[in-house]
Amino acid sequence: MFLHIQSFLTDRYARLKISNRDGDWIHSIFGTSAGTLLGPLLFILHMHDVPKCILPKFADDLVAFSVGSDMKDINEKLQQSAEKLQEWAKREGMELNVSKTKLLVFGCHKDNFNIKLNGIAVEQVDSYKYLGIVLDPELNFGMQTNYAVGKAKKAANKLYRLLDGDHGMPVHIGLNLYKTIVRPHMEYGLPVWASIKDKDMDELEHVQTRFLKRIVGAKAHASTAAVEIVTGIPPFRLRRRELCNREYMRIVSMDADHALIRLMKDSTRAGLRFCPLEYIKVMSKELERTTENQLYHSNSR
């Protein structure tokens, strides 16, 4: 196996291709080859011994966090994490991209932090897109909703070109296009940002309703409920509950010592403001009661 890996990483050449023009072949001695099956696995193995203070991590997206009420203490802990990561990168011959490294403070605090990486101050931002989800300080996910709605509208506008005037298109084709091209933009990571405000949910509902009306050839003022019955697509609010229920079942089926299980037990809410896992629990209350009743009746037999 080691000989195979050695062969994979040695005597490699690469070149750039722009339009129809090819560059010269150059000897490639860094990294792994893109588009290979072994490359990502070797990269994950290489990143495995990142300092434990760097968590969570996903491929080359690394995060360090600190929780507390003392801003000075948080600043010190984050700086220590940055220094440990810097030492690890130097030891492993890797270069950290400081320009892509950002600092985001959650909560109502407006303090300015001073975190440095490679002697350069890390930029403090008001929002950040992490793994496709736009995070904001208050975690109300309004910006994430705008981002998802914008992506879904762009996809829908491209599909509108396939419509035959006011006649729409065959419903089964339109529904397949909606489910595979438009709706995924609105559903991506939805259980994480499901606690959005009603006005944000109305935006998502509007995108779905408009597209469904167009594919069946209905007028703009046609009944939304009637269109949903014809197409068999439930309101997006119900779709949100379904996805939260699925995520809840996925989490509770994990081992008792899994990090998500521990986080769900400690999840909290403040009035109508929920942390993501607490909202998933609230949305899944009915499912939980139904499951418990079924287990009770099954044990009673």
Coordinates of N, CA and C in Angstrom, one line a residue, residues 108 114 117 120 123 182 198 270-271:
C108 N -24.9 39.7 21.3 CA -25.2 41.2 21.3 C -23.9 42.0 21.5
N114 N -8.8 41.3 18.9 CA -7.5 41.4 18.2 C -6.8 40.1 18.1
L117 N -2.7 36.2 13.1 CA -2.2 35.0 12.5 C -1.1 35.3 11.5
I120 N -0.4 39.0 11.2 CA -1.4 39.8 10.6 C -2.7 39.7 11.3
E123 N -9.4 39.7 10.1 CA -10.6 40.6 9.9 C -11.8 40.1 10.7
V182 N -34.6 23.7 -8.4 CA -35.0 24.9 -7.7 C -35.0 24.6 -6.2
D198 N -41.2 34.7 10.2 CA -42.3 34.4 9.3 C -42.2 35.1 8.0
A270 N -34.4 31.5 24.2 CA -34.7 32.7 24.9 C -35.9 33.3 24.3
G271 N -37.1 33.1 24.9 CA -38.3 33.6 24.3 C -38.6 32.9 23.0

